[in-house]
PDB file of C-alpha atoms and ligand atoms in Angstrom:
ATOM      1  CA  MET V   1      11.283  -8.354  -5.914  1.00  0.00           C
ATOM      2  CA  THR V   2      11.952  -6.133  -8.561  1.00  0.00           C
ATOM      3  CA  GLU V   3      15.464  -4.803  -9.790  1.00  0.00           C
ATOM      4  CA  THR V   4      16.676  -2.836  -7.053  1.00  0.00           C
ATOM      5  CA  MET V   5      18.322   0.477  -7.809  1.00  0.00           C
ATOM      6  CA  GLN V   6      20.527   2.930  -5.542  1.00  0.00           C
ATOM      7  CA  VAL V   7      18.874   6.311  -4.667  1.00  0.00           C
ATOM      8  CA  ARG V   8      20.183   9.796  -3.149  1.00  0.00           C
ATOM      9  CA  VAL V   9      18.329  11.341  -0.291  1.00  0.00           C
ATOM     10  CA  GLY V  10      17.318  14.637  -1.073  1.00  0.00           C
ATOM     11  CA  ALA V  11      15.362  16.996   1.265  1.00  0.00           C
ATOM     12  CA  VAL V  12      14.384  15.280   4.513  1.00  0.00           C
ATOM     13  CA  GLU V  13      11.119  17.030   6.367  1.00  0.00           C
ATOM     14  CA  HIS V  14       9.834  16.378   9.179  1.00  0.00           C
ATOM     15  CA  LEU V  15       6.315  16.596   9.533  1.00  0.00           C
ATOM     16  CA  GLY V  16       5.103  15.595  13.159  1.00  0.00           C
ATOM     17  CA  ARG V  17       5.959  12.088  13.885  1.00  0.00           C
ATOM     18  CA  VAL V  18       5.943  11.500   9.949  1.00  0.00           C
ATOM     19  CA  LEU V  19       9.420  11.675   8.233  1.00  0.00           C
ATOM     20  CA  ALA V  20       8.902  12.996   4.543  1.00  0.00           C
ATOM     21  CA  PHE V  21      12.134  12.766   2.444  1.00  0.00           C
ATOM     22  CA  ASP V  22      13.005  12.942  -1.786  1.00  0.00           C
ATOM     23  CA  LEU V  23      14.676  10.102  -3.073  1.00  0.00           C
ATOM     24  CA  GLU V  24      17.312  10.834  -6.064  1.00  0.00           C
ATOM     25  CA  PRO V  25      18.924   9.210  -8.982  1.00  0.00           C
ATOM     26  CA  VAL V  26      22.690   8.144  -8.551  1.00  0.00           C
ATOM     27  CA  GLU V  27      22.698   7.725 -12.095  1.00  0.00           C
ATOM     28  CA  GLY V  28      20.239   8.666 -15.105  1.00  0.00           C
ATOM     29  CA  VAL V  29      16.944   9.111 -14.596  1.00  0.00           C
ATOM     30  CA  LEU V  30      14.438   7.454 -12.381  1.00  0.00           C
ATOM     31  CA  PRO V  31      11.924   5.055 -14.015  1.00  0.00           C
ATOM     32  CA  GLN V  32       8.445   6.824 -14.264  1.00  0.00           C
ATOM     33  CA  TRP V  33       5.524   5.770 -12.645  1.00  0.00           C
ATOM     34  CA  GLN V  34       1.808   6.791 -11.514  1.00  0.00           C
ATOM     35  CA  ALA V  35       0.089   8.178  -9.322  1.00  0.00           C
ATOM     36  CA  GLY V  36      -1.043   4.597  -6.532  1.00  0.00           C
ATOM     37  CA  ALA V  37       2.399   3.239  -6.909  1.00  0.00           C
ATOM     38  CA  HIS V  38       4.740   2.085  -4.213  1.00  0.00           C
ATOM     39  CA  VAL V  39       8.300   1.228  -3.626  1.00  0.00           C
ATOM     40  CA  ASP V  40      10.549  -1.276  -1.416  1.00  0.00           C
ATOM     41  CA  LEU V  41      12.544   0.479  -0.003  1.00  0.00           C
ATOM     42  CA  LEU V  42      15.591  -2.137   1.377  1.00  0.00           C
ATOM     43  CA  LEU V  43      16.121  -1.514   5.307  1.00  0.00           C
ATOM     44  CA  GLY V  44      19.312  -3.648   5.746  1.00  0.00           C
ATOM     45  CA  ASP V  45      19.222  -7.246   7.783  1.00  0.00           C
ATOM     46  CA  GLY V  46      16.812  -8.127   4.842  1.00  0.00           C
ATOM     47  CA  LEU V  47      13.981  -5.857   6.055  1.00  0.00           C
ATOM     48  CA  ILE V  48      11.686  -4.741   3.174  1.00  0.00           C
ATOM     49  CA  ARG V  49       9.267  -2.605   3.940  1.00  0.00           C
ATOM     50  CA  GLN V  50       6.716  -0.974   0.469  1.00  0.00           C
ATOM     51  CA  TYR V  51       6.066   2.960   0.896  1.00  0.00           C
ATOM     52  CA  SER V  52       3.927   5.130  -1.176  1.00  0.00           C
ATOM     53  CA  LEU V  53       5.116   7.664  -3.505  1.00  0.00           C
ATOM     54  CA  CYS V  54       3.574  10.887  -2.576  1.00  0.00           C
ATOM     55  CA  GLY V  55       4.982  13.640  -4.931  1.00  0.00           C
ATOM     56  CA  ASP V  56       3.881  14.888  -8.084  1.00  0.00           C
ATOM     57  CA  PRO V  57       4.281  11.708 -11.110  1.00  0.00           C
ATOM     58  CA  ALA V  58       5.257  14.885 -13.584  1.00  0.00           C
ATOM     59  CA  ASN V  59       8.643  15.285 -11.429  1.00  0.00           C
ATOM     60  CA  ARG V  60      11.072  13.313 -12.804  1.00  0.00           C
ATOM     61  CA  SER V  61      13.610  14.723 -10.723  1.00  0.00           C
ATOM     62  CA  CYS V  62      13.074  12.616  -7.255  1.00  0.00           C
ATOM     63  CA  TYR V  63      10.980  10.109  -5.770  1.00  0.00           C
ATOM     64  CA  ARG V  64       8.893  11.582  -2.265  1.00  0.00           C
ATOM     65  CA  LEU V  65       8.014   9.119   0.283  1.00  0.00           C
ATOM     66  CA  ALA V  66       6.460  10.071   3.845  1.00  0.00           C
ATOM     67  CA  VAL V  67       6.668   7.632   6.482  1.00  0.00           C
ATOM     68  CA  LEU V  68       5.224   7.456  10.172  1.00  0.00           C
ATOM     69  CA  LEU V  69       6.582   6.564  12.370  1.00  0.00           C
ATOM     70  CA  ASP V  70       4.503   3.430  13.875  1.00  0.00           C
ATOM     71  CA  GLU V  71       5.044   2.988  17.800  1.00  0.00           C
ATOM     72  CA  ALA V  72       4.022  -0.645  17.172  1.00  0.00           C
ATOM     73  CA  SER V  73       6.936  -0.897  14.063  1.00  0.00           C
ATOM     74  CA  ARG V  74       8.355  -4.612  13.143  1.00  0.00           C
ATOM     75  CA  GLY V  75      11.583  -1.980  12.384  1.00  0.00           C
ATOM     76  CA  GLY V  76      10.540  -1.069   9.002  1.00  0.00           C
ATOM     77  CA  SER V  77       9.307   2.728  10.290  1.00  0.00           C
ATOM     78  CA  ARG V  78      11.652   3.020  12.731  1.00  0.00           C
ATOM     79  CA  ALA V  79      14.743   2.134  11.222  1.00  0.00           C
ATOM     80  CA  VAL V  80      13.842   4.929   8.230  1.00  0.00           C
ATOM     81  CA  HIS V  81      13.700   7.347  10.948  1.00  0.00           C
ATOM     82  CA  GLU V  82      17.133   6.689  12.171  1.00  0.00           C
ATOM     83  CA  THR V  83      18.310   5.852   9.035  1.00  0.00           C
ATOM     84  CA  VAL V  84      17.282   8.863   6.334  1.00  0.00           C
ATOM     85  CA  ARG V  85      19.274  11.387   6.555  1.00  0.00           C
ATOM     86  CA  PRO V  86      20.391  14.346   3.113  1.00  0.00           C
ATOM     87  CA  GLY V  87      23.007  12.286   0.924  1.00  0.00           C
ATOM     88  CA  ALA V  88      22.216   8.817   2.579  1.00  0.00           C
ATOM     89  CA  LEU V  89      22.059   6.195   0.044  1.00  0.00           C
ATOM     90  CA  LEU V  90      19.771   3.864   0.016  1.00  0.00           C
ATOM     91  CA  GLN V  91      18.708   0.665  -2.626  1.00  0.00           C
ATOM     92  CA  ILE V  92      15.566   0.639  -4.054  1.00  0.00           C
ATOM     93  CA  GLY V  93      13.100  -1.204  -5.563  1.00  0.00           C
ATOM     94  CA  ALA V  94      11.562   0.043  -8.803  1.00  0.00           C
ATOM     95  CA  PRO V  95       7.720   1.372  -8.824  1.00  0.00           C
ATOM     96  CA  ARG V  96       4.848  -0.860  -8.434  1.00  0.00           C
ATOM     97  CA  ASN V  97       1.180  -0.221  -8.837  1.00  0.00           C
ATOM     98  CA  LEU V  98      -1.755  -1.632  -7.426  1.00  0.00           C
ATOM     99  CA  PHE V  99      -3.853   0.841  -6.825  1.00  0.00           C
ATOM    100  CA  PRO V 100      -4.021   3.084 -10.003  1.00  0.00           C
ATOM    101  CA  LEU V 101      -6.363   5.302 -10.814  1.00  0.00           C
ATOM    102  CA  LYS V 102      -8.566   4.508 -13.933  1.00  0.00           C
ATOM    103  CA  ALA V 103      -7.566   6.416 -17.392  1.00  0.00           C
ATOM    104  CA  THR V 104     -11.361   7.568 -17.375  1.00  0.00           C
ATOM    105  CA  ASP V 105     -12.337  11.981 -17.416  1.00  0.00           C
ATOM    106  CA  ASP V 106     -15.068  10.610 -14.668  1.00  0.00           C
ATOM    107  CA  TYR V 107     -15.137  12.666 -11.419  1.00  0.00           C
ATOM    108  CA  SER V 108     -13.053  11.085  -8.603  1.00  0.00           C
ATOM    109  CA  VAL V 109     -13.870  11.444  -4.903  1.00  0.00           C
ATOM    110  CA  LEU V 110     -10.633  10.856  -3.248  1.00  0.00           C
ATOM    111  CA  ILE V 111     -10.850   9.715   0.923  1.00  0.00           C
ATOM    112  CA  GLY V 112      -7.536   9.477   2.597  1.00  0.00           C
ATOM    113  CA  GLY V 113      -7.273   8.548   6.799  1.00  0.00           C
ATOM    114  CA  GLY V 114      -4.021   9.611   8.142  1.00  0.00           C
ATOM    115  CA  ILE V 115      -0.813   7.968   6.577  1.00  0.00           C
ATOM    116  CA  GLY V 116      -2.926   6.231   4.120  1.00  0.00           C
ATOM    117  CA  VAL V 117      -3.239  10.138   1.677  1.00  0.00           C
ATOM    118  CA  THR V 118      -0.610   9.800   0.684  1.00  0.00           C
ATOM    119  CA  PRO V 119      -1.132   7.724  -2.724  1.00  0.00           C
ATOM    120  CA  LEU V 120      -4.150  10.098  -2.340  1.00  0.00           C
ATOM    121  CA  ILE V 121      -2.127  13.213  -2.808  1.00  0.00           C
ATOM    122  CA  ALA V 122      -0.118  11.598  -5.913  1.00  0.00           C
ATOM    123  CA  MET V 123      -3.580  10.858  -8.035  1.00  0.00           C
ATOM    124  CA  ALA V 124      -4.819  14.755  -6.946  1.00  0.00           C
ATOM    125  CA  HIS V 125      -1.203  15.341  -8.896  1.00  0.00           C
ATOM    126  CA  GLU V 126      -2.147  13.452 -11.741  1.00  0.00           C
ATOM    127  CA  LEU V 127      -5.738  14.139 -11.755  1.00  0.00           C
ATOM    128  CA  TRP V 128      -5.012  17.732 -11.935  1.00  0.00           C
ATOM    129  CA  ASP V 129      -1.854  17.316 -14.420  1.00  0.00           C
ATOM    130  CA  ARG V 130      -4.742  15.550 -16.650  1.00  0.00           C
ATOM    131  CA  GLY V 131      -7.252  18.081 -16.296  1.00  0.00           C
ATOM    132  CA  ALA V 132      -9.644  15.713 -14.342  1.00  0.00           C
ATOM    133  CA  THR V 133     -12.029  17.063 -11.950  1.00  0.00           C
ATOM    134  CA  PHE V 134     -12.111  15.598  -8.724  1.00  0.00           C
ATOM    135  CA  ALA V 135     -11.884  16.538  -4.907  1.00  0.00           C
ATOM    136  CA  LEU V 136      -9.369  15.057  -1.597  1.00  0.00           C
ATOM    137  CA  HIS V 137     -10.514  14.589   1.624  1.00  0.00           C
ATOM    138  CA  TYR V 138      -7.832  14.234   4.276  1.00  0.00           C
ATOM    139  CA  VAL V 139      -9.200  13.036   7.333  1.00  0.00           C
ATOM    140  CA  ALA V 140      -6.561  12.649  10.298  1.00  0.00           C
ATOM    141  CA  ARG V 141      -6.318  13.324  14.056  1.00  0.00           C
ATOM    142  CA  ASP V 142      -3.083  15.148  13.253  1.00  0.00           C
ATOM    143  CA  PRO V 143      -3.713  16.625   9.523  1.00  0.00           C
ATOM    144  CA  VAL V 144       0.308  16.994   9.160  1.00  0.00           C
ATOM    145  CA  PHE V 145      -0.055  16.800   4.994  1.00  0.00           C
ATOM    146  CA  ALA V 146      -2.867  20.406   5.387  1.00  0.00           C
ATOM    147  CA  GLU V 147       0.162  22.658   4.848  1.00  0.00           C
ATOM    148  CA  VAL V 148       1.659  20.385   2.124  1.00  0.00           C
ATOM    149  CA  LEU V 149      -1.946  20.641   0.476  1.00  0.00           C
ATOM    150  CA  ARG V 150      -2.800  24.246   1.086  1.00  0.00           C
ATOM    151  CA  ASN V 151       0.637  25.058  -1.109  1.00  0.00           C
ATOM    152  CA  THR V 152      -0.636  22.339  -4.260  1.00  0.00           C
ATOM    153  CA  PRO V 153      -2.520  24.148  -7.038  1.00  0.00           C
ATOM    154  CA  PHE V 154      -5.398  22.215  -6.517  1.00  0.00           C
ATOM    155  CA  ALA V 155      -5.348  23.443  -2.620  1.00  0.00           C
ATOM    156  CA  GLN V 156      -9.439  24.820  -3.144  1.00  0.00           C
ATOM    157  CA  ASN V 157     -10.046  20.557  -4.379  1.00  0.00           C
ATOM    158  CA  VAL V 158      -9.318  19.582  -0.742  1.00  0.00           C
ATOM    159  CA  THR V 159     -10.702  19.080   2.169  1.00  0.00           C
ATOM    160  CA  VAL V 160      -9.272  18.716   5.301  1.00  0.00           C
ATOM    161  CA  TYR V 161     -10.783  16.952   8.168  1.00  0.00           C
ATOM    162  CA  ASP V 162      -8.941  17.792  11.502  1.00  0.00           C
ATOM    163  CA  ARG V 163      -9.923  15.242  14.063  1.00  0.00           C
ATOM    164  CA  GLY V 164      -7.805  16.251  16.456  1.00  0.00           C
ATOM    165  CA  VAL V 165      -9.503  19.664  17.608  1.00  0.00           C
ATOM    166  CA  ALA V 166     -11.993  19.534  20.202  1.00  0.00           C
ATOM    167  CA  GLY V 167     -15.460  18.528  19.519  1.00  0.00           C
ATOM    168  CA  SER V 168     -14.297  16.643  15.747  1.00  0.00           C
ATOM    169  CA  VAL V 169     -17.051  14.226  15.148  1.00  0.00           C
ATOM    170  CA  ARG V 170     -16.359  11.156  13.594  1.00  0.00           C
ATOM    171  CA  PHE V 171     -16.392  11.507   9.460  1.00  0.00           C
ATOM    172  CA  ASP V 172     -18.900  10.120   7.529  1.00  0.00           C
ATOM    173  CA  PRO V 173     -18.259   9.398   4.293  1.00  0.00           C
ATOM    174  CA  ALA V 174     -21.979   9.415   3.168  1.00  0.00           C
ATOM    175  CA  PRO V 175     -22.182  12.636   2.985  1.00  0.00           C
ATOM    176  CA  VAL V 176     -20.021  13.259   0.691  1.00  0.00           C
ATOM    177  CA  LEU V 177     -21.201  10.400  -1.947  1.00  0.00           C
ATOM    178  CA  ARG V 178     -24.262  10.969  -1.489  1.00  0.00           C
ATOM    179  CA  GLY V 179     -26.103  13.044  -4.542  1.00  0.00           C
ATOM    180  CA  GLN V 180     -22.823  11.740  -6.463  1.00  0.00           C
ATOM    181  CA  ASP V 181     -23.082  10.703 -10.199  1.00  0.00           C
ATOM    182  CA  ALA V 182     -22.468   6.907  -9.593  1.00  0.00           C
ATOM    183  CA  GLY V 183     -21.850   6.090 -12.958  1.00  0.00           C
ATOM    184  CA  GLY V 184     -19.975   9.081 -13.976  1.00  0.00           C
ATOM    185  CA  THR V 185     -17.597   8.826 -10.669  1.00  0.00           C
ATOM    186  CA  HIS V 186     -14.439   7.154  -8.693  1.00  0.00           C
ATOM    187  CA  VAL V 187     -14.216   6.901  -5.925  1.00  0.00           C
ATOM    188  CA  TYR V 188     -10.360   5.801  -3.466  1.00  0.00           C
ATOM    189  CA  THR V 189     -10.146   5.690  -0.502  1.00  0.00           C
ATOM    190  CA  CYS V 190      -6.778   4.718   1.600  1.00  0.00           C
ATOM    191  CA  GLY V 191      -5.890   5.100   5.619  1.00  0.00           C
ATOM    192  CA  PRO V 192      -6.848   2.580   8.181  1.00  0.00           C
ATOM    193  CA  ILE V 193      -9.247  -0.538   7.304  1.00  0.00           C
ATOM    194  CA  ALA V 194     -12.933   0.748   9.427  1.00  0.00           C
ATOM    195  CA  LEU V 195     -12.309   4.041   7.478  1.00  0.00           C
ATOM    196  CA  MET V 196     -12.164   2.084   3.836  1.00  0.00           C
ATOM    197  CA  ASP V 197     -14.828  -0.063   5.007  1.00  0.00           C
ATOM    198  CA  ALA V 198     -17.113   3.234   5.849  1.00  0.00           C
ATOM    199  CA  VAL V 199     -16.401   4.380   2.271  1.00  0.00           C
ATOM    200  CA  ALA V 200     -16.814   1.324   0.553  1.00  0.00           C
ATOM    201  CA  GLU V 201     -20.197   0.972   2.470  1.00  0.00           C
ATOM    202  CA  ALA V 202     -21.380   4.610   1.602  1.00  0.00           C
ATOM    203  CA  ALA V 203     -20.774   4.437  -2.284  1.00  0.00           C
ATOM    204  CA  VAL V 204     -22.295   1.106  -1.837  1.00  0.00           C
ATOM    205  CA  ALA V 205     -25.326   2.942  -0.214  1.00  0.00           C
ATOM    206  CA  ALA V 206     -25.329   5.708  -2.888  1.00  0.00           C
ATOM    207  CA  GLY V 207     -25.352   3.572  -5.915  1.00  0.00           C
ATOM    208  CA  PHE V 208     -21.679   2.937  -6.953  1.00  0.00           C
ATOM    209  CA  GLU V 209     -21.028  -0.319  -8.674  1.00  0.00           C
ATOM    210  CA  GLU V 210     -18.080  -2.387  -7.347  1.00  0.00           C
ATOM    211  CA  GLY V 211     -15.340  -1.744 -10.233  1.00  0.00           C
ATOM    212  CA  ARG V 212     -15.568   2.037  -8.930  1.00  0.00           C
ATOM    213  CA  ILE V 213     -14.579   1.576  -5.609  1.00  0.00           C
ATOM    214  CA  HIS V 214     -10.916   1.016  -5.398  1.00  0.00           C
ATOM    215  CA  ARG V 215      -8.990   0.921  -2.283  1.00  0.00           C
ATOM    216  CA  GLU V 216      -5.467   0.749  -1.658  1.00  0.00           C
ATOM    217  CA  ALA V 217      -4.483  -3.119  -1.229  1.00  0.00           C
ATOM    218  CA  PHE V 218      -1.519  -3.616   1.240  1.00  0.00           C
ATOM    219  CA  SER V 219      -3.422  -5.718   3.855  1.00  0.00           C
ATOM    220  CA  ALA V 220      -7.073  -5.663   1.938  1.00  0.00           C
ATOM    221  CA  LEU V 221      -7.637  -9.351   2.042  1.00  0.00           C
ATOM    222  CA  PRO V 222      -7.420 -10.837   5.694  1.00  0.00           C
ATOM    223  CA  ILE V 223      -4.367 -13.325   5.842  1.00  0.00           C
ATOM    224  CA  ALA V 224      -6.105 -15.521   8.507  1.00  0.00           C
ATOM    225  CA  GLY V 225      -9.620 -17.422   8.141  1.00  0.00           C
ATOM    226  CA  GLY V 226     -11.623 -19.915   6.467  1.00  0.00           C
ATOM    227  CA  SER V 227     -11.237 -23.417   7.480  1.00  0.00           C
ATOM    228  CA  GLY V 228      -7.977 -25.148   8.611  1.00  0.00           C
ATOM    229  CA  PHE V 229      -5.651 -27.703   5.800  1.00  0.00           C
ATOM    230  CA  GLU V 230      -2.330 -29.044   5.748  1.00  0.00           C
ATOM    231  CA  VAL V 231       1.325 -28.511   4.173  1.00  0.00           C
ATOM    232  CA  VAL V 232       4.178 -30.492   3.269  1.00  0.00           C
ATOM    233  CA  ALA V 233       7.281 -28.659   3.387  1.00  0.00           C
ATOM    234  CA  ALA V 234       8.217 -31.265   0.760  1.00  0.00           C
ATOM    235  CA  ARG V 235      12.026 -30.873   0.695  1.00  0.00           C
ATOM    236  CA  CYS V 236      12.317 -30.699   4.300  1.00  0.00           C
ATOM    237  CA  GLY V 237       9.752 -33.522   4.717  1.00  0.00           C
ATOM    238  CA  VAL V 238       7.714 -31.412   7.274  1.00  0.00           C
ATOM    239  CA  ARG V 239       3.294 -32.149   7.420  1.00  0.00           C
ATOM    240  CA  VAL V 240       1.903 -29.387   9.392  1.00  0.00           C
ATOM    241  CA  GLN V 241      -2.197 -28.417  10.165  1.00  0.00           C
ATOM    242  CA  VAL V 242      -2.674 -24.759   9.681  1.00  0.00           C
ATOM    243  CA  SER V 243      -5.286 -23.225  11.854  1.00  0.00           C
ATOM    244  CA  PRO V 244      -7.049 -20.476  10.693  1.00  0.00           C
ATOM    245  CA  GLU V 245      -6.183 -18.229  12.929  1.00  0.00           C
ATOM    246  CA  GLU V 246      -2.028 -18.656  11.700  1.00  0.00           C
ATOM    247  CA  SER V 247       0.218 -18.001   8.379  1.00  0.00           C
ATOM    248  CA  ILE V 248       1.065 -20.572   6.820  1.00  0.00           C
ATOM    249  CA  THR V 249       4.738 -19.165   7.703  1.00  0.00           C
ATOM    250  CA  ALA V 250       2.986 -19.523  11.517  1.00  0.00           C
ATOM    251  CA  ALA V 251       2.795 -23.275  10.809  1.00  0.00           C
ATOM    252  CA  LEU V 252       5.889 -23.657   9.127  1.00  0.00           C
ATOM    253  CA  ALA V 253       7.773 -22.118  12.435  1.00  0.00           C
ATOM    254  CA  ARG V 254       5.891 -23.997  14.628  1.00  0.00           C
ATOM    255  CA  ALA V 255       7.766 -27.031  13.181  1.00  0.00           C
ATOM    256  CA  GLY V 256      10.927 -25.419  12.668  1.00  0.00           C
ATOM    257  CA  VAL V 257      10.593 -24.710   9.382  1.00  0.00           C
ATOM    258  CA  LYS V 258      11.477 -21.001   8.912  1.00  0.00           C
ATOM    259  CA  VAL V 259      10.728 -18.940   5.750  1.00  0.00           C
ATOM    260  CA  GLN V 260      11.999 -15.835   4.660  1.00  0.00           C
ATOM    261  CA  VAL V 261       9.304 -12.586   4.803  1.00  0.00           C
ATOM    262  CA  SER V 262       9.656  -9.675   4.993  1.00  0.00           C
ATOM    263  CA  CYS V 263       6.661  -7.560   4.293  1.00  0.00           C
ATOM    264  CA  GLU V 264       4.481 -10.451   5.754  1.00  0.00           C
ATOM    265  CA  GLN V 265       1.547  -8.775   3.752  1.00  0.00           C
ATOM    266  CA  GLY V 266       1.664 -10.329   0.003  1.00  0.00           C
ATOM    267  CA  ILE V 267       3.140  -7.498  -1.440  1.00  0.00           C
ATOM    268  CA  CYS V 268       7.528  -8.713  -1.665  1.00  0.00           C
ATOM    269  CA  GLY V 269       7.509 -11.800  -2.912  1.00  0.00           C
ATOM    270  CA  THR V 270      10.639 -12.901  -0.812  1.00  0.00           C
ATOM    271  CA  CYS V 271       8.396 -15.769   0.620  1.00  0.00           C
ATOM    272  CA  VAL V 272       6.607 -16.748  -2.526  1.00  0.00           C
ATOM    273  CA  VAL V 273       8.182 -20.705  -3.427  1.00  0.00           C
ATOM    274  CA  ASP V 274       6.892 -23.049  -6.212  1.00  0.00           C
ATOM    275  CA  LEU V 275       3.166 -24.524  -5.594  1.00  0.00           C
ATOM    276  CA  ILE V 276       4.108 -28.391  -5.912  1.00  0.00           C
ATOM    277  CA  GLU V 277       0.516 -30.238  -4.893  1.00  0.00           C
ATOM    278  CA  GLY V 278      -2.351 -28.524  -4.177  1.00  0.00           C
ATOM    279  CA  GLU V 279      -4.757 -25.750  -5.341  1.00  0.00           C
ATOM    280  CA  ALA V 280      -4.172 -22.279  -3.022  1.00  0.00           C
ATOM    281  CA  ASP V 281      -6.458 -19.090  -2.447  1.00  0.00           C
ATOM    282  CA  HIS V 282      -4.325 -16.395  -3.513  1.00  0.00           C
ATOM    283  CA  ARG V 283      -4.031 -13.795  -0.742  1.00  0.00           C
ATOM    284  CA  ASP V 284      -0.875 -11.586  -2.431  1.00  0.00           C
ATOM    285  CA  GLU V 285      -0.666  -8.811  -4.458  1.00  0.00           C
ATOM    286  CA  TYR V 286       2.953  -9.791  -5.478  1.00  0.00           C
ATOM    287  CA  LEU V 287       1.954 -12.840  -8.236  1.00  0.00           C
ATOM    288  CA  THR V 288       0.731 -12.606 -11.916  1.00  0.00           C
ATOM    289  CA  GLU V 289      -2.595 -14.792 -13.012  1.00  0.00           C
ATOM    290  CA  ASP V 290       0.365 -17.180 -14.514  1.00  0.00           C
ATOM    291  CA  GLU V 291       2.527 -17.642 -11.870  1.00  0.00           C
ATOM    292  CA  ARG V 292      -0.919 -18.328  -9.807  1.00  0.00           C
ATOM    293  CA  GLY V 293      -0.700 -22.061 -11.226  1.00  0.00           C
ATOM    294  CA  GLU V 294       2.905 -22.635  -9.929  1.00  0.00           C
ATOM    295  CA  GLN V 295       3.369 -20.340  -6.808  1.00  0.00           C
ATOM    296  CA  ILE V 296       2.480 -19.350  -3.685  1.00  0.00           C
ATOM    297  CA  ALA V 297       3.064 -16.646  -1.327  1.00  0.00           C
ATOM    298  CA  LEU V 298       3.288 -18.028   2.113  1.00  0.00           C
ATOM    299  CA  CYS V 299       3.348 -15.529   4.627  1.00  0.00           C
ATOM    300  CA  CYS V 300      -1.055 -14.825   3.266  1.00  0.00           C
ATOM    301  CA  SER V 301      -2.555 -17.266   1.084  1.00  0.00           C
ATOM    302  CA  ARG V 302      -4.957 -19.575   2.045  1.00  0.00           C
ATOM    303  CA  ALA V 303      -5.678 -23.533   0.726  1.00  0.00           C
ATOM    304  CA  ARG V 304      -8.900 -24.545  -1.365  1.00  0.00           C
ATOM    305  CA  SER V 305      -7.844 -28.100  -1.128  1.00  0.00           C
ATOM    306  CA  SER V 306      -7.480 -30.236   2.308  1.00  0.00           C
ATOM    307  CA  LEU V 307      -3.351 -30.143   1.560  1.00  0.00           C
ATOM    308  CA  LEU V 308      -0.665 -27.948  -0.225  1.00  0.00           C
ATOM    309  CA  VAL V 309       2.743 -29.736  -1.050  1.00  0.00           C
ATOM    310  CA  VAL V 310       5.547 -26.549  -1.203  1.00  0.00           C
ATOM    311  CA  ASP V 311       8.476 -27.185  -3.240  1.00  0.00           C
ATOM    312  CA  LEU V 312      10.934 -25.654   0.415  1.00  0.00           C
TER     313      LEU V 312
HETATM  314 FE1  LIG O 401       6.611 -10.038   1.344  1.00  0.00          FE
HETATM  315 FE2  LIG O 401       5.148 -12.933   2.239  1.00  0.00          FE
HETATM  316  S1  LIG O 401       6.646 -12.057   2.933  1.00  0.00           S
HETATM  317  S2  LIG O 401       4.760 -11.629   0.491  1.00  0.00           S
END
């Protein structure tokens, strides 16, 4: 994980099941960030969750986060909703960006579903500040950010698809992308996997090259899959078979080796260990290319060789 810093909760707003709040510096100024970035929020007891920054990157006075209370919460969103109050002190990591805007004047189409619109709101701010042209399409059953977006200077660039309205039909990205100048446009999407897949499919059908289709990296790669392989935890002297359906951490847990995890999505680096032998199939978004030769994120990675030996 990156270095952490202490911040104070400023304004807090309830938007339906979403808690939106500002994080202000306790001292000094907050590090600069760019649209698409997220921060690690340390929630106590080793619980770390990643949330996209959804304010205006030009506003250096605070970070804005918005967290949906997820009924299937593994503890993260529930902890946020229970502990975030004005004035509370929190520990966060520095912003990291796995979903940046391209540095170009090309037209941008932003398509966000549900809470997945949050990084796209930041992108819309950044594009507006740059003077770039763009359209933001926001699809949700309960479009809680509609009012927020109506009050932005770029409100005329926003289309809201309220799927909670009786008689509403499934959002189809094809008409949005068809007819765009595929060679002069970038598409950014974030939200449910099905929506992102539909956007990518429609973009390819409209003539977009892969390099112009960008999706939020969280959970983008399947954690299981492929064929099974063996893992040896060298220091523990444990050897386990990892089936195609399970993660390395799950297989090791079966054999009594507990690996510390947090995000379980390859984002935070908590589960990273040294790789002693074998070739990893890296599925994380944490390690750099250089680190990938020597380390592995056990929560999400697979193997290209039949055996991996890790320093555990
Ligand atoms: Fe976060 Fe593996 S637990 S990268």
